[in-house]
PDB file of N, CA and C in Angstrom:
ATOM      1  N   UNK A   1     -33.698 -12.250   7.913  1.00  0.00           N
ATOM      2  CA  UNK A   1     -32.990 -11.000   8.218  1.00  0.00           C
ATOM      3  C   UNK A   1     -33.991  -9.906   8.587  1.00  0.00           C
ATOM      4  N   UNK A   2     -35.069  -9.829   7.834  1.00  0.00           N
ATOM      5  CA  UNK A   2     -36.044  -8.768   8.096  1.00  0.00           C
ATOM      6  C   UNK A   2     -36.686  -8.937   9.466  1.00  0.00           C
ATOM      7  N   UNK A   3     -36.993 -10.182   9.829  1.00  0.00           N
ATOM      8  CA  UNK A   3     -37.564 -10.434  11.156  1.00  0.00           C
ATOM      9  C   UNK A   3     -36.563 -10.081  12.248  1.00  0.00           C
ATOM     10  N   UNK A   4     -35.298 -10.376  11.985  1.00  0.00           N
ATOM     11  CA  UNK A   4     -34.251 -10.061  12.952  1.00  0.00           C
ATOM     12  C   UNK A   4     -34.179  -8.557  13.170  1.00  0.00           C
ATOM     13  N   UNK A   5     -34.246  -7.798  12.080  1.00  0.00           N
ATOM     14  CA  UNK A   5     -34.155  -6.352  12.191  1.00  0.00           C
ATOM     15  C   UNK A   5     -35.360  -5.779  12.923  1.00  0.00           C
ATOM     16  N   UNK A   6     -36.508  -6.423  12.756  1.00  0.00           N
ATOM     17  CA  UNK A   6     -37.709  -5.952  13.445  1.00  0.00           C
ATOM     18  C   UNK A   6     -37.566  -6.133  14.951  1.00  0.00           C
ATOM     19  N   UNK A   7     -36.839  -7.168  15.353  1.00  0.00           N
ATOM     20  CA  UNK A   7     -36.717  -7.478  16.777  1.00  0.00           C
ATOM     21  C   UNK A   7     -35.577  -6.708  17.446  1.00  0.00           C
ATOM     22  N   UNK A   8     -34.763  -6.043  16.641  1.00  0.00           N
ATOM     23  CA  UNK A   8     -33.634  -5.299  17.188  1.00  0.00           C
ATOM     24  C   UNK A   8     -33.657  -3.877  16.650  1.00  0.00           C
ATOM     25  N   UNK A   9     -32.967  -3.012  17.335  1.00  0.00           N
ATOM     26  CA  UNK A   9     -32.864  -1.643  16.852  1.00  0.00           C
ATOM     27  C   UNK A   9     -32.081  -1.641  15.550  1.00  0.00           C
ATOM     28  N   UNK A  10     -32.740  -1.269  14.455  1.00  0.00           N
ATOM     29  CA  UNK A  10     -32.117  -1.374  13.140  1.00  0.00           C
ATOM     30  C   UNK A  10     -30.856  -0.529  13.044  1.00  0.00           C
ATOM     31  N   UNK A  11     -30.902   0.671  13.587  1.00  0.00           N
ATOM     32  CA  UNK A  11     -29.732   1.544  13.504  1.00  0.00           C
ATOM     33  C   UNK A  11     -28.549   0.918  14.223  1.00  0.00           C
ATOM     34  N   UNK A  12     -28.813   0.279  15.336  1.00  0.00           N
ATOM     35  CA  UNK A  12     -27.740  -0.364  16.093  1.00  0.00           C
ATOM     36  C   UNK A  12     -27.203  -1.567  15.336  1.00  0.00           C
ATOM     37  N   UNK A  13     -28.131  -2.344  14.757  1.00  0.00           N
ATOM     38  CA  UNK A  13     -27.729  -3.548  14.025  1.00  0.00           C
ATOM     39  C   UNK A  13     -26.885  -3.193  12.816  1.00  0.00           C
ATOM     40  N   UNK A  14     -27.339  -2.235  12.036  1.00  0.00           N
ATOM     41  CA  UNK A  14     -26.624  -1.895  10.809  1.00  0.00           C
ATOM     42  C   UNK A  14     -25.268  -1.276  11.132  1.00  0.00           C
ATOM     43  N   UNK A  15     -25.155  -0.600  12.263  1.00  0.00           N
ATOM     44  CA  UNK A  15     -23.870  -0.029  12.652  1.00  0.00           C
ATOM     45  C   UNK A  15     -22.857  -1.131  12.908  1.00  0.00           C
ATOM     46  N   UNK A  16     -23.343  -2.227  13.461  1.00  0.00           N
ATOM     47  CA  UNK A  16     -22.466  -3.353  13.775  1.00  0.00           C
ATOM     48  C   UNK A  16     -22.123  -4.149  12.520  1.00  0.00           C
ATOM     49  N   UNK A  17     -23.122  -4.353  11.652  1.00  0.00           N
ATOM     50  CA  UNK A  17     -22.945  -5.257  10.520  1.00  0.00           C
ATOM     51  C   UNK A  17     -22.256  -4.607   9.326  1.00  0.00           C
ATOM     52  N   UNK A  18     -22.359  -3.293   9.199  1.00  0.00           N
ATOM     53  CA  UNK A  18     -21.879  -2.642   7.986  1.00  0.00           C
ATOM     54  C   UNK A  18     -20.869  -1.544   8.296  1.00  0.00           C
ATOM     55  N   UNK A  19     -19.889  -1.436   7.431  1.00  0.00           N
ATOM     56  CA  UNK A  19     -18.947  -0.328   7.524  1.00  0.00           C
ATOM     57  C   UNK A  19     -19.614   0.937   6.987  1.00  0.00           C
ATOM     58  N   UNK A  20     -19.008   2.088   7.217  1.00  0.00           N
ATOM     59  CA  UNK A  20     -19.597   3.343   6.756  1.00  0.00           C
ATOM     60  C   UNK A  20     -19.790   3.338   5.249  1.00  0.00           C
ATOM     61  N   UNK A  21     -18.864   2.727   4.524  1.00  0.00           N
ATOM     62  CA  UNK A  21     -18.964   2.683   3.068  1.00  0.00           C
ATOM     63  C   UNK A  21     -20.151   1.862   2.604  1.00  0.00           C
ATOM     64  N   UNK A  22     -20.479   0.806   3.353  1.00  0.00           N
ATOM     65  CA  UNK A  22     -21.581  -0.071   2.962  1.00  0.00           C
ATOM     66  C   UNK A  22     -22.936   0.492   3.391  1.00  0.00           C
ATOM     67  N   UNK A  23     -22.926   1.338   4.416  1.00  0.00           N
ATOM     68  CA  UNK A  23     -24.185   1.842   4.956  1.00  0.00           C
ATOM     69  C   UNK A  23     -25.005   2.568   3.908  1.00  0.00           C
ATOM     70  N   UNK A  24     -24.351   3.415   3.123  1.00  0.00           N
ATOM     71  CA  UNK A  24     -25.091   4.246   2.176  1.00  0.00           C
ATOM     72  C   UNK A  24     -25.820   3.381   1.158  1.00  0.00           C
ATOM     73  N   UNK A  25     -25.125   2.388   0.620  1.00  0.00           N
ATOM     74  CA  UNK A  25     -25.738   1.507  -0.374  1.00  0.00           C
ATOM     75  C   UNK A  25     -26.819   0.655   0.273  1.00  0.00           C
ATOM     76  N   UNK A  26     -26.569   0.190   1.487  1.00  0.00           N
ATOM     77  CA  UNK A  26     -27.534  -0.675   2.161  1.00  0.00           C
ATOM     78  C   UNK A  26     -28.801   0.091   2.519  1.00  0.00           C
ATOM     79  N   UNK A  27     -28.645   1.352   2.905  1.00  0.00           N
ATOM     80  CA  UNK A  27     -29.816   2.151   3.266  1.00  0.00           C
ATOM     81  C   UNK A  27     -30.742   2.318   2.072  1.00  0.00           C
ATOM     82  N   UNK A  28     -30.160   2.461   0.877  1.00  0.00           N
ATOM     83  CA  UNK A  28     -30.982   2.595  -0.325  1.00  0.00           C
ATOM     84  C   UNK A  28     -31.791   1.327  -0.545  1.00  0.00           C
ATOM     85  N   UNK A  29     -31.153   0.175  -0.348  1.00  0.00           N
ATOM     86  CA  UNK A  29     -31.844  -1.105  -0.507  1.00  0.00           C
ATOM     87  C   UNK A  29     -32.906  -1.259   0.575  1.00  0.00           C
ATOM     88  N   UNK A  30     -32.553  -0.906   1.797  1.00  0.00           N
ATOM     89  CA  UNK A  30     -33.493  -1.049   2.912  1.00  0.00           C
ATOM     90  C   UNK A  30     -34.746  -0.206   2.671  1.00  0.00           C
ATOM     91  N   UNK A  31     -34.568   1.005   2.164  1.00  0.00           N
ATOM     92  CA  UNK A  31     -35.711   1.880   1.918  1.00  0.00           C
ATOM     93  C   UNK A  31     -36.644   1.268   0.881  1.00  0.00           C
ATOM     94  N   UNK A  32     -36.075   0.615  -0.130  1.00  0.00           N
ATOM     95  CA  UNK A  32     -36.895  -0.029  -1.160  1.00  0.00           C
ATOM     96  C   UNK A  32     -37.623  -1.234  -0.576  1.00  0.00           C
ATOM     97  N   UNK A  33     -36.935  -2.005   0.247  1.00  0.00           N
ATOM     98  CA  UNK A  33     -37.522  -3.214   0.823  1.00  0.00           C
ATOM     99  C   UNK A  33     -38.601  -2.860   1.844  1.00  0.00           C
ATOM    100  N   UNK A  34     -38.334  -1.864   2.650  1.00  0.00           N
ATOM    101  CA  UNK A  34     -39.268  -1.498   3.712  1.00  0.00           C
ATOM    102  C   UNK A  34     -40.379  -0.598   3.192  1.00  0.00           C
ATOM    103  N   UNK A  35     -40.184  -0.021   2.017  1.00  0.00           N
ATOM    104  CA  UNK A  35     -41.206   0.829   1.432  1.00  0.00           C
ATOM    105  C   UNK A  35     -41.231   2.219   2.027  1.00  0.00           C
ATOM    106  N   UNK A  36     -40.165   2.588   2.712  1.00  0.00           N
ATOM    107  CA  UNK A  36     -40.111   3.918   3.322  1.00  0.00           C
ATOM    108  C   UNK A  36     -39.357   4.879   2.424  1.00  0.00           C
TER     109      UNK A  36
END
């Protein structure tokens, strides 16, 4: 999944894969995983 996100625009990918309700929780996880 991480390699896939690197090869695609993450904002575009997450918009497609996640609903607005899921985005907030997923962004928190993504920030921890990516270290940003």
